[in-house]
Amino acid sequence: MFRRLHKDSETLTITIDDVAMTLPAGSTVAAALLASGNMVCRKTPVSGADRAPYCLMGVCFDCLVEINGEPNQQACMVVVRPGMAVKRMPRPAPVAP
Amino acid sequence: MSEPIDLAIIGAGPAGMAAAALAAGHGLDVVVYDENQAPGGQIYRGFEAVAADRAADLDFLGDSYRAGLAIAHAFRASRARYQPSTSVWLIQKDRTIGISHAGRARMVEARRILIATGAMERPVPIPGWTLPGVMTVGAAQTALKAAGLVPRGPVVLGGKGPLLYQLAAQYLGAGVTIAAILETGARPLAALPHLVQAWWRTDYLEKGLALLRQIKNAGVTIIKNVSGLRAIGDGKLDAVEYRCGGTVQRIAAPLLLLHEGVIANVQLTMAIPAAHRWDEAQRCWHPVVDEYGDTDLEGIAVAGDGAGIGGAEAAASMGRLAALAAVHALGKISDGEFREIGYDLQRERRRYLAGRPFLDALYPPPAVAAALADDTLVCRCEEVSAGEIRRAVALGCTGPNQTKSFTRAGMGPCQGRMCGLTVAEVIADRLDRPMAEVGYYRIRPPIKPLTVGELAGLE
Ligand SMILES: Cc1cc2nc3c(=O)[nH]c(=O)nc-3n(C[C@H](O)[C@H](O)[C@H](O)COP(=O)(O)OP(=O)(O)OC[C@H]3O[C@@H](n4cnc5c(N)ncnc54)[C@H](O)[C@@H]3O)c2cc1C
Ligand code: FES
């Protein structure tokens, strides 16, 4: 869906649903999803509909994903680290109060 | 807990950065928290990465982006301590602040607090707005500034406001194909009376007109007075439908970007809670502040778009005013110096705000409730429709906190950020009551979710 305007100097590798992806250092997890060709990040708990990041500024909470085993992380607020394991959330775990 | 910080600032946008530089320059111990990984706020987002790795992008990111570099560099050069990737999830009246960074939560104390958390885009529901492939104009701009990402295919822009045209111009500069701009009712005639006052800001009007000319000259289809915007697709966006001049039209597109202006992000100020008032012109809630940004709470101020939409330059002026008040309150300048510098800053701020009534009238907030079909989702998190809210009102609910317990609208992870205004508009419309009376959700901390581990670590 999205493409990069530039070739990047410094890159690192993460996995999204166990598939490796190389991207520029400093990207957010949401940016990784947008550039991955499948921007869906989770299914909603109510109807099971697919959701993708919507606001990219931390207010909509649509971009929740599992990161390194921790569910319900805001993909647009988390910067990728080498080896990070990102998982789309088929059934979101309950959100902490 | 360690010694209190002199001035804790939340938000490293123009307001927070300008405030930090001024306060640190007068000898205050300043800490700036921001949940983003880099300073800049919304408007100057990613300025360091752009300057370092993507300087060519400055050509199409525009003059206003470039203009911010001075504020940003002054902030970096100052002695203010900057803590990125740190979200603030609690502020108490006694000026205890709850912060979370890298999966660890802790509390800090401050003598003065400046909340400079800025704005968010006004969420205006349309049918299908939850489909992947529908995003906001601000989101697209964030992807462009922070990551150099642009859409692969043609894109449709729907709505109105300066930001929408700014993104269109930036996209043209970056070689993105814009299938159409579907403009939802700008009001040039209603804005005319405000033009005289706005003339103080000719620079800004000229910029706006130049932007529109650039978009027209590029041959982009602009369709005006559009209504009935609808995102169509099964599992993802396939097409955008709209009504114009009595007929319904459809454009195939993989990406629709929506925008209906910006509103103050009041989540943090409401959670304390500071006093708020309903602003009829901007149709949103604002914290009640004086000309130095002081709220009704001792030592807690708000500056920038979080106190009311005024744009980046006014935000920086107001940040400096609030910082000056903190510097004065903590005894670093005399009453005379305070009055003298404050006077100049107030004048500067008034000049920056001169164009605002014109913009507010030109791009009025949409009449949300009237246009909402019963089956359109208003609460994205819990998937609650406008019809469900209307039914709850018919059953006797008179405010958003009641519809919340009836329908779950506002109970999801966004804590009502996306549905709060819409739900209240629907209730106000049904009961024919003013928004000020209908009220807003009671916001409770933590305003950012904490993990179980973070909560446990707090003890
Ligand atoms: C998505 C978007 C894009 C925009 N783009 C432009 C533009 O290109 N040009 C323009 O003229 N205007 C733009 N605006 C309007 C913008 O509001 C102002 O121009 C200007 O950025 C306001 O400055 P500010 O300092 O008040 O707040 P902002 O610049 O919004 O900065 C607020 C900062 O606070 C941080 N923050 C918020 N809540 C928390 C929290 N709980 N914990 C920690 N940190 C927090 C945010 O991460 C952000 O960095 C945009 C607005 C939005 C919402
Ligand atoms: S995309 Fe909205 S919170 Fe992340």
Coordinates of C-alpha atoms and ligand atoms in Angstrom, one line a residue:
Chain A
M1 CA 0.0 0.0 0.0
F2 CA 2.8 2.4 0.8
R3 CA 6.3 2.7 -0.6
R4 CA 9.5 4.4 0.5
L5 CA 10.7 7.5 -1.2
H6 CA 14.3 6.8 -0.4
K7 CA 16.9 4.0 -0.2
D8 CA 18.0 3.8 3.4
S9 CA 21.5 3.8 4.8
E10 CA 20.9 2.0 8.1
T11 CA 18.5 -0.9 8.2
L12 CA 17.5 -3.7 10.6
T13 CA 15.4 -6.8 10.5
I14 CA 12.2 -7.7 12.4
T15 CA 9.6 -10.3 11.9
I16 CA 5.9 -9.8 11.3
D17 CA 4.0 -13.0 11.9
D18 CA 7.3 -14.8 11.7
V19 CA 8.1 -13.4 8.2
A20 CA 11.4 -11.4 8.2
M21 CA 11.3 -7.8 7.0
T22 CA 14.1 -5.4 6.6
L23 CA 13.4 -1.7 7.2
P24 CA 15.1 1.5 8.2
A25 CA 16.2 2.1 11.7
G26 CA 13.9 4.6 13.4
S27 CA 10.7 3.3 11.8
T28 CA 7.7 2.6 13.9
V29 CA 6.1 -0.8 13.9
A30 CA 3.0 0.8 12.1
A31 CA 5.3 2.2 9.4
A32 CA 6.6 -1.4 9.0
L33 CA 3.1 -2.7 8.6
L34 CA 2.2 0.0 6.0
A35 CA 5.3 -0.8 3.9
S36 CA 4.8 -4.6 4.3
G37 CA 2.0 -4.8 1.7
N38 CA -0.5 -5.9 4.3
M39 CA -1.4 -3.1 6.6
V40 CA -3.9 -5.1 8.7
C41 CA -2.8 -5.3 12.3
R42 CA -5.6 -7.0 14.1
K43 CA -9.2 -8.2 14.1
T44 CA -11.8 -6.4 16.3
P45 CA -13.0 -8.2 19.3
V46 CA -16.7 -7.4 18.6
S47 CA -17.3 -8.3 14.9
G48 CA -13.9 -9.8 13.9
A49 CA -13.4 -7.2 11.2
D50 CA -9.8 -6.4 10.0
R51 CA -8.3 -3.2 11.2
A52 CA -5.3 -1.2 10.1
P53 CA -3.6 1.8 11.6
Y54 CA -5.8 4.9 11.2
C55 CA -4.4 8.0 12.9
L56 CA -0.6 7.2 13.3
M57 CA -0.4 9.6 16.2
G58 CA -1.5 7.4 19.2
V59 CA -5.2 8.4 19.6
C60 CA -7.3 5.8 17.7
F61 CA -5.8 2.6 19.2
D62 CA -6.7 0.7 16.1
C63 CA -3.0 -0.2 15.5
L64 CA -2.7 -2.6 18.5
V65 CA -0.4 -5.6 17.8
E66 CA 1.6 -8.0 19.9
I67 CA 5.2 -7.1 20.3
N68 CA 7.7 -9.6 21.7
G69 CA 4.9 -11.5 23.4
E70 CA 3.2 -8.4 24.9
P71 CA -0.3 -7.9 23.5
N72 CA -2.1 -4.6 22.7
Q73 CA 0.9 -2.4 21.9
Q74 CA 0.3 0.7 19.9
A75 CA 2.2 0.0 16.7
C76 CA 2.4 3.7 15.8
M77 CA 4.2 4.5 19.0
V78 CA 6.8 1.8 19.2
V79 CA 10.1 2.1 17.3
V80 CA 11.5 -1.1 15.7
R81 CA 14.5 -2.9 17.3
P82 CA 16.6 -5.5 15.7
G83 CA 14.9 -9.0 16.0
M84 CA 11.6 -7.6 17.3
A85 CA 8.8 -10.1 16.9
V86 CA 5.6 -8.4 15.8
K87 CA 2.3 -10.4 15.6
R88 CA -1.0 -9.4 14.2
M89 CA -3.6 -10.0 16.8
P90 CA -6.3 -12.5 15.7
R91 CA -8.0 -12.4 19.1
P92 CA -7.0 -9.3 21.1
A93 CA -6.3 -10.1 24.7
P94 CA -8.2 -7.9 27.2
V95 CA -6.7 -4.4 27.6
A96 CA -5.2 -3.6 31.0
P97 CA -7.5 -1.1 32.9
Chain B
M1 CA 10.7 10.0 44.7
S2 CA 13.6 12.4 44.0
E3 CA 13.7 16.3 44.2
P4 CA 10.8 17.9 42.2
I5 CA 11.6 19.2 38.7
D6 CA 11.2 22.9 38.4
L7 CA 9.2 22.7 35.2
A8 CA 7.9 19.5 33.6
I9 CA 6.6 19.9 30.0
I10 CA 4.5 17.3 28.3
G11 CA 4.8 17.4 24.5
A12 CA 7.8 18.4 22.3
G13 CA 5.8 20.2 19.6
P14 CA 6.3 23.9 18.9
A15 CA 4.6 24.9 22.2
G16 CA 6.7 22.5 24.4
M17 CA 10.0 23.1 22.6
A18 CA 9.7 26.9 22.7
A19 CA 8.7 26.8 26.3
A20 CA 11.6 24.5 27.3
A21 CA 14.2 26.7 25.5
L22 CA 12.9 29.9 27.3
A23 CA 12.6 28.3 30.7
A24 CA 15.9 26.5 30.6
G25 CA 17.5 29.8 29.3
H26 CA 16.3 31.5 32.5
G27 CA 17.9 28.8 34.7
L28 CA 15.0 26.5 35.4
D29 CA 15.5 22.7 35.6
V30 CA 13.3 21.6 32.7
V31 CA 12.3 18.1 31.7
V32 CA 10.3 17.5 28.5
Y33 CA 8.4 14.2 28.1
D34 CA 7.0 13.1 24.7
E35 CA 5.6 9.8 23.6
N36 CA 7.2 10.2 20.2
Q37 CA 10.7 8.9 19.6
A38 CA 11.8 12.3 18.2
P39 CA 11.0 16.0 18.9
G40 CA 8.9 18.2 16.6
G41 CA 5.3 17.5 17.5
Q42 CA 2.8 17.1 14.7
I43 CA 3.9 19.9 12.5
Y44 CA 7.7 19.5 12.7
R45 CA 7.6 15.7 13.0
G46 CA 10.7 14.0 12.0
F47 CA 12.7 17.2 11.4
E48 CA 16.0 15.7 12.5
A49 CA 15.7 12.6 10.4
V50 CA 14.6 14.7 7.4
A51 CA 17.4 17.2 7.8
A52 CA 20.0 14.4 8.3
D53 CA 18.9 11.7 5.7
R54 CA 16.2 13.2 3.5
A55 CA 17.1 16.8 3.0
A56 CA 15.7 16.7 -0.5
D57 CA 12.2 16.2 1.0
L58 CA 12.4 19.7 2.4
D59 CA 11.5 21.0 -1.1
F60 CA 8.0 19.6 -0.9
L61 CA 7.5 19.5 2.8
G62 CA 7.1 23.3 2.5
D63 CA 8.1 26.6 4.1
S64 CA 6.1 26.1 7.3
Y65 CA 8.0 22.9 8.0
R66 CA 11.3 24.5 7.3
A67 CA 10.3 27.5 9.5
G68 CA 10.1 25.2 12.5
L69 CA 13.7 24.1 12.3
A70 CA 14.8 27.3 14.3
I71 CA 12.6 26.5 17.2
A72 CA 13.6 22.8 17.1
H73 CA 17.3 23.6 17.0
A74 CA 17.0 26.1 19.9
F75 CA 15.3 23.4 21.9
R76 CA 18.0 20.9 21.2
A77 CA 20.7 23.5 22.0
S78 CA 19.1 24.3 25.4
R79 CA 19.8 22.7 28.7
A80 CA 16.3 21.3 28.9
R81 CA 16.4 17.5 29.4
Y82 CA 14.4 15.7 26.8
Q83 CA 12.8 12.3 27.4
P84 CA 11.5 10.8 24.2
S85 CA 9.3 7.6 23.9
T86 CA 7.9 8.5 27.3
S87 CA 4.2 8.8 27.7
V88 CA 2.4 10.6 30.5
W89 CA -0.5 8.6 31.7
L90 CA -1.4 10.5 34.9
I91 CA -1.2 14.1 36.3
Q92 CA -2.5 14.8 39.8
K93 CA -3.5 18.1 41.2
D94 CA -0.5 17.9 43.6
R95 CA 1.6 17.9 40.4
T96 CA 2.7 14.2 40.6
I97 CA 3.2 12.9 37.1
G98 CA 2.9 9.3 36.0
I99 CA 5.3 8.4 33.2
S100 CA 6.0 5.3 31.3
H101 CA 9.1 4.5 29.2
A102 CA 10.4 1.2 27.7
G103 CA 7.9 -0.9 29.6
R104 CA 8.6 0.7 33.0
A105 CA 6.3 3.1 34.8
R106 CA 7.2 5.6 37.6
M107 CA 6.1 8.8 39.3
V108 CA 7.9 12.2 39.3
E109 CA 7.0 15.5 40.9
A110 CA 7.2 19.0 39.5
R111 CA 6.9 22.5 40.9
R112 CA 5.2 23.6 37.7
I113 CA 3.7 21.6 34.9
L114 CA 3.1 22.7 31.3
I115 CA 0.8 20.5 29.2
A116 CA 1.6 21.0 25.5
T117 CA 0.0 17.9 24.1
G118 CA -1.4 19.6 21.0
A119 CA -4.3 18.6 18.8
M120 CA -5.8 15.6 17.1
E121 CA -7.9 15.4 13.9
R122 CA -11.6 15.8 14.5
P123 CA -13.0 12.3 14.1
V124 CA -16.0 12.5 11.7
P125 CA -17.6 9.1 11.1
I126 CA -18.6 8.1 7.6
P127 CA -19.9 4.6 6.5
G128 CA -16.9 2.3 6.1
W129 CA -14.4 4.5 7.9
T130 CA -13.0 1.5 9.8
L131 CA -12.0 -0.3 6.6
P132 CA -8.3 -0.9 6.1
G133 CA -7.4 1.6 3.3
V134 CA -9.2 4.5 5.1
M135 CA -6.8 6.7 7.2
T136 CA -6.6 10.3 8.1
V137 CA -4.8 13.0 6.2
G138 CA -2.7 13.6 9.4
A139 CA -1.7 9.9 9.4
A140 CA -0.6 10.1 5.8
Q141 CA 1.4 13.2 6.6
T142 CA 3.0 11.5 9.6
A143 CA 4.0 8.6 7.5
L144 CA 5.6 11.0 5.0
K145 CA 7.5 13.1 7.5
A146 CA 8.6 10.5 9.9
A147 CA 9.3 7.6 7.6
G148 CA 9.3 8.9 4.0
L149 CA 6.4 6.7 3.1
V150 CA 3.9 7.6 0.3
P151 CA 1.0 5.6 -1.1
R152 CA 1.7 3.3 -4.1
G153 CA -1.6 3.7 -5.8
P154 CA -3.9 6.7 -6.5
V155 CA -5.4 8.3 -3.4
V156 CA -8.6 10.1 -2.7
L157 CA -8.7 13.0 -0.2
G158 CA -12.0 13.7 1.5
G159 CA -13.0 16.6 3.8
K160 CA -11.6 20.0 4.1
G161 CA -9.2 22.3 5.9
P162 CA -5.6 23.7 5.5
L163 CA -4.0 20.4 6.4
L164 CA -5.8 18.6 3.6
Y165 CA -4.5 21.0 0.9
Q166 CA -1.0 21.0 2.5
L167 CA -0.8 17.2 2.2
A168 CA -2.1 17.4 -1.4
A169 CA 0.7 19.8 -2.3
Q170 CA 3.3 17.7 -0.5
Y171 CA 2.1 14.6 -2.3
L172 CA 2.3 16.3 -5.7
G173 CA 5.8 17.2 -4.8
A174 CA 6.6 13.6 -3.9
G175 CA 5.1 12.3 -7.1
V176 CA 2.0 10.7 -5.7
T177 CA -1.1 10.5 -7.9
I178 CA -4.2 12.2 -6.4
A179 CA -7.3 10.7 -8.0
A180 CA -9.6 13.4 -6.5
I181 CA -10.1 15.8 -3.7
L182 CA -13.7 15.6 -2.5
E183 CA -14.2 18.8 -0.6
T184 CA -17.0 18.8 2.0
G185 CA -18.5 22.4 2.1
A186 CA -15.9 25.1 2.6
R187 CA -17.7 28.5 3.2
P188 CA -15.8 31.3 1.5
L189 CA -18.8 33.7 1.9
A190 CA -19.2 33.1 5.6
A191 CA -15.4 33.7 6.0
L192 CA -15.4 37.1 4.2
P193 CA -16.2 39.2 7.2
H194 CA -13.2 37.9 9.0
L195 CA -10.9 38.7 6.1
V196 CA -10.1 42.2 7.4
Q197 CA -8.7 40.9 10.6
A198 CA -6.9 38.1 8.8
W199 CA -5.2 40.7 6.7
W200 CA -2.7 41.0 9.5
R201 CA -1.5 37.7 8.3
T202 CA -1.2 38.3 4.6
D203 CA 1.8 35.9 4.5
Y204 CA -0.4 33.1 5.6
L205 CA -3.3 33.9 3.2
E206 CA -0.8 34.1 0.4
K207 CA 0.6 30.8 1.3
G208 CA -2.9 29.3 1.3
L209 CA -3.8 30.7 -2.1
A210 CA -0.4 29.6 -3.5
L211 CA -1.1 26.1 -2.2
L212 CA -4.6 25.9 -3.9
R213 CA -3.1 27.3 -7.2
Q214 CA -0.4 24.7 -7.1
I215 CA -3.0 21.9 -6.7
K216 CA -5.2 23.3 -9.4
N217 CA -2.3 23.8 -11.8
A218 CA -1.3 20.2 -11.4
G219 CA -4.6 19.2 -12.8
V220 CA -6.0 17.5 -9.7
T221 CA -9.7 17.0 -9.8
I222 CA -11.3 19.0 -7.0
I223 CA -15.0 18.3 -6.4
K224 CA -16.7 20.9 -4.2
N225 CA -19.7 20.7 -1.9
V226 CA -19.6 16.9 -1.6
S227 CA -21.8 15.1 0.9
G228 CA -22.6 11.5 1.7
L229 CA -19.0 10.4 1.6
R230 CA -18.8 6.6 1.9
A231 CA -16.0 4.1 2.0
I232 CA -16.9 0.9 0.1
G233 CA -15.2 -2.4 0.2
D234 CA -15.2 -5.9 1.6
G235 CA -12.4 -6.3 4.2
K236 CA -10.5 -3.4 2.6
L237 CA -11.3 -0.2 0.7
D238 CA -12.2 -0.6 -3.0
A239 CA -14.0 2.6 -3.8
V240 CA -15.2 5.9 -2.5
E241 CA -18.8 7.1 -3.0
Y242 CA -20.1 10.6 -2.7
R243 CA -23.0 12.8 -3.5
C244 CA -22.6 16.0 -5.4
G245 CA -25.3 18.1 -7.2
G246 CA -28.0 15.5 -6.6
T247 CA -26.2 12.6 -8.1
V248 CA -24.2 9.8 -6.5
Q249 CA -20.7 9.1 -7.9
R250 CA -18.1 6.5 -7.3
I251 CA -14.3 6.5 -7.7
A252 CA -12.2 3.3 -7.4
A253 CA -9.3 3.8 -5.0
P254 CA -7.2 1.7 -2.6
L255 CA -6.7 4.6 -0.2
L256 CA -9.0 7.3 1.2
L257 CA -7.6 10.0 3.5
L258 CA -10.1 11.9 5.6
H259 CA -9.8 15.2 7.3
E260 CA -12.3 17.6 9.0
G261 CA -9.9 19.9 10.8
V262 CA -8.2 19.5 14.2
I263 CA -9.5 19.7 17.8
A264 CA -7.6 20.1 21.1
N265 CA -6.5 16.8 22.5
V266 CA -8.0 17.2 26.0
Q267 CA -7.5 13.7 27.3
L268 CA -4.8 14.6 29.8
T269 CA -6.4 17.9 31.0
M270 CA -9.8 16.2 31.4
A271 CA -8.2 13.3 33.4
I272 CA -6.7 15.5 36.1
P273 CA -9.4 17.1 35.9
A274 CA -8.9 20.8 35.0
A275 CA -11.9 22.9 34.3
H276 CA -13.0 22.9 30.6
R277 CA -15.4 24.9 28.5
W278 CA -17.3 24.2 25.3
D279 CA -16.0 26.3 22.4
E280 CA -18.9 26.9 20.0
A281 CA -16.8 28.3 17.1
Q282 CA -14.3 25.4 17.1
R283 CA -17.0 22.9 18.3
C284 CA -14.9 21.1 20.8
W285 CA -13.9 21.3 24.5
H286 CA -11.0 23.5 25.7
P287 CA -9.4 23.7 29.1
V288 CA -10.1 27.1 30.7
V289 CA -6.9 29.0 30.7
D290 CA -5.8 32.6 31.2
E291 CA -3.4 34.5 28.9
Y292 CA -0.4 32.7 30.4
G293 CA -2.0 29.3 30.0
D294 CA -2.7 28.8 33.7
T295 CA -5.6 26.5 34.4
D296 CA -7.8 26.5 37.5
L297 CA -5.2 24.2 39.1
E298 CA -2.2 25.7 41.0
G299 CA 1.0 25.4 39.0
I300 CA -0.6 23.6 36.0
A301 CA -0.7 25.4 32.7
V302 CA -1.7 24.4 29.1
A303 CA -0.1 25.9 26.0
G304 CA -0.4 25.3 22.2
D305 CA -3.2 23.7 20.3
G306 CA -4.2 21.7 23.4
A307 CA -5.6 24.9 24.8
G308 CA -7.5 25.8 21.6
I309 CA -6.5 25.6 17.9
G310 CA -4.3 28.5 17.0
G311 CA -1.6 26.9 14.7
A312 CA 2.1 26.3 15.2
E313 CA 3.3 29.9 15.5
A314 CA 0.7 30.9 18.1
A315 CA 1.5 27.6 19.9
A316 CA 5.2 28.6 20.2
S317 CA 4.2 32.1 21.5
M318 CA 1.9 30.6 24.1
G319 CA 4.5 28.1 25.1
R320 CA 6.9 30.9 25.8
L321 CA 4.3 32.9 27.8
A322 CA 3.6 29.9 30.0
A323 CA 7.3 29.3 30.4
L324 CA 7.8 32.9 31.4
A325 CA 5.0 32.6 34.0
A326 CA 6.8 29.6 35.4
V327 CA 10.2 31.4 35.4
H328 CA 8.5 34.3 37.2
A329 CA 6.6 32.2 39.7
L330 CA 9.9 30.4 40.7
G331 CA 11.5 33.7 41.3
K332 CA 14.0 33.8 38.4
I333 CA 12.8 37.2 37.0
S334 CA 11.4 40.4 38.5
D335 CA 7.8 41.5 38.2
G336 CA 9.0 44.3 35.8
E337 CA 10.9 41.8 33.6
F338 CA 7.9 39.6 33.6
R339 CA 5.5 42.4 32.5
E340 CA 7.9 43.6 29.8
I341 CA 8.7 40.3 28.1
G342 CA 5.1 39.1 28.6
Y343 CA 3.8 42.2 26.9
D344 CA 5.9 41.6 23.8
L345 CA 5.0 37.9 23.7
Q346 CA 1.3 38.6 24.1
R347 CA 1.4 41.0 21.1
E348 CA 3.2 38.4 19.0
R349 CA 0.7 35.8 19.9
R350 CA -2.3 38.1 19.0
R351 CA -0.8 38.7 15.6
Y352 CA -0.3 35.0 15.0
L353 CA -3.9 34.3 16.0
A354 CA -5.3 37.0 13.7
G355 CA -6.0 34.6 10.8
R356 CA -7.8 32.0 12.9
P357 CA -11.4 33.3 12.9
F358 CA -11.1 33.5 9.1
L359 CA -10.0 29.8 8.9
D360 CA -12.6 28.7 11.4
A361 CA -15.3 30.3 9.3
L362 CA -13.9 29.1 5.9
Y363 CA -13.7 25.5 7.1
P364 CA -16.5 25.2 9.6
P365 CA -16.8 22.0 11.7
P366 CA -19.4 19.8 10.0
A367 CA -22.9 19.2 11.3
V368 CA -22.0 15.7 12.4
A369 CA -25.2 14.4 13.9
A370 CA -27.6 15.4 11.2
A371 CA -25.5 13.6 8.5
L372 CA -25.0 10.4 10.4
A373 CA -27.0 7.3 9.2
D374 CA -28.2 5.0 11.9
D375 CA -25.9 2.1 10.7
T376 CA -22.7 4.2 10.7
L377 CA -20.2 3.2 13.4
V378 CA -19.4 6.1 15.8
C379 CA -17.3 4.1 18.3
R380 CA -14.6 2.3 16.4
C381 CA -13.3 0.3 19.4
E382 CA -16.6 -1.3 20.5
E383 CA -18.3 -1.0 17.1
V384 CA -21.3 1.0 18.3
S385 CA -23.5 2.6 15.6
A386 CA -25.2 6.0 15.7
G387 CA -28.5 4.2 15.8
E388 CA -27.6 2.4 19.0
I389 CA -26.8 5.8 20.6
R390 CA -30.1 7.2 19.4
R391 CA -31.9 4.2 20.9
A392 CA -30.2 4.7 24.2
V393 CA -31.3 8.4 24.1
A394 CA -34.9 7.2 23.4
L395 CA -34.6 5.0 26.5
G396 CA -33.7 8.1 28.6
C397 CA -30.0 8.6 28.4
T398 CA -29.1 12.3 28.6
G399 CA -25.3 12.3 28.5
P400 CA -22.3 10.4 27.1
N401 CA -21.6 8.7 30.4
Q402 CA -25.0 7.1 30.4
T403 CA -24.9 6.0 26.7
K404 CA -21.5 4.6 27.6
S405 CA -22.9 2.2 30.1
F406 CA -25.9 1.4 27.9
T407 CA -24.0 0.8 24.6
R408 CA -20.3 0.4 25.6
A409 CA -19.4 3.4 23.2
G410 CA -16.3 4.9 24.7
M411 CA -15.3 1.9 26.8
G412 CA -12.7 0.6 24.4
P413 CA -8.9 1.1 24.3
C414 CA -9.1 4.7 22.9
Q415 CA -11.1 5.7 26.0
G416 CA -13.5 7.7 23.9
R417 CA -11.0 9.9 22.0
M418 CA -12.5 8.8 18.7
C419 CA -16.2 8.8 19.6
G420 CA -16.6 11.3 22.5
L421 CA -17.6 14.4 20.5
T422 CA -19.7 12.4 18.0
V423 CA -21.7 10.7 20.7
A424 CA -22.3 14.0 22.5
E425 CA -23.4 15.6 19.1
V426 CA -25.9 12.8 18.5
I427 CA -27.3 13.2 22.0
A428 CA -27.5 17.0 21.7
D429 CA -29.2 16.7 18.4
R430 CA -31.8 14.2 19.6
L431 CA -32.6 16.1 22.8
D432 CA -32.2 19.5 21.2
R433 CA -29.8 20.6 24.0
P434 CA -26.6 22.6 23.8
M435 CA -23.3 20.6 23.8
A436 CA -22.2 22.4 26.9
E437 CA -25.1 20.9 28.8
V438 CA -24.7 17.4 27.3
G439 CA -21.2 17.3 28.5
Y440 CA -18.4 14.8 27.8
Y441 CA -17.0 11.5 29.0
R442 CA -15.5 11.4 32.5
I443 CA -11.9 10.6 31.6
R444 CA -10.0 8.6 34.2
P445 CA -6.3 7.9 34.4
P446 CA -4.3 6.0 33.2
I447 CA -4.9 7.8 29.9
K448 CA -2.4 5.4 28.2
P449 CA -2.8 1.7 28.9
L450 CA -0.2 0.3 31.4
T451 CA 0.9 -3.3 31.2
V452 CA 0.4 -5.6 34.2
G453 CA 4.2 -5.5 34.6
E454 CA 4.2 -1.7 34.7
L455 CA 1.5 -1.6 37.3
A456 CA 3.3 -4.1 39.4
G457 CA 6.6 -2.2 39.1
L458 CA 4.9 0.9 40.5
E459 CA 4.6 -0.4 44.1
Ligands
LIG1 C1 -1.8 14.8 12.7 C2 -1.6 16.3 12.7 C3 -0.8 16.9 11.7 C4 -0.6 18.3 11.7 N1 0.2 18.8 10.7 C5 0.3 20.2 10.6 C6 1.1 20.8 9.6 O1 1.7 20.1 8.8 N2 1.1 22.1 9.5 C7 0.5 22.9 10.4 O2 0.6 24.1 10.3 N3 -0.2 22.4 11.4 C8 -0.3 21.0 11.5 N4 -1.1 20.5 12.5 C9 -1.8 21.4 13.5 C10 -0.9 21.4 14.7 O3 -1.8 21.1 15.8 C11 -0.2 22.6 15.0 O4 0.3 23.3 13.9 C12 1.0 22.4 16.0 O5 1.7 21.2 15.7 C13 0.6 22.5 17.4 O6 1.7 22.5 18.2 P1 1.6 22.1 19.7 O7 3.0 22.3 20.3 O8 0.5 22.7 20.4 O9 1.3 20.5 19.7 P2 1.9 19.3 18.8 O10 2.7 19.7 17.8 O11 0.7 18.5 18.5 O12 2.8 18.5 19.9 C14 2.2 17.7 21.0 C15 3.2 16.7 21.4 O13 2.7 16.1 22.6 C16 2.9 14.7 22.6 N5 2.0 14.1 23.5 C17 0.6 14.2 23.4 N6 0.1 13.5 24.5 C18 1.1 13.0 25.2 C19 1.2 12.2 26.4 N7 0.1 11.8 27.0 N8 2.4 11.8 26.8 C20 3.5 12.2 26.2 N9 3.5 13.0 25.1 C21 2.3 13.4 24.6 C22 2.8 14.3 21.2 O14 3.5 13.2 20.9 C23 3.3 15.6 20.4 O15 4.7 15.4 20.1 C24 -1.3 19.1 12.6 C25 -2.1 18.5 13.6 C26 -2.3 17.2 13.6 C27 -3.2 16.6 14.7
FES2 S1 -2.7 4.3 14.4 FE1 -4.0 5.4 15.8 S2 -3.1 4.8 17.7 FE2 -1.8 4.0 16.3

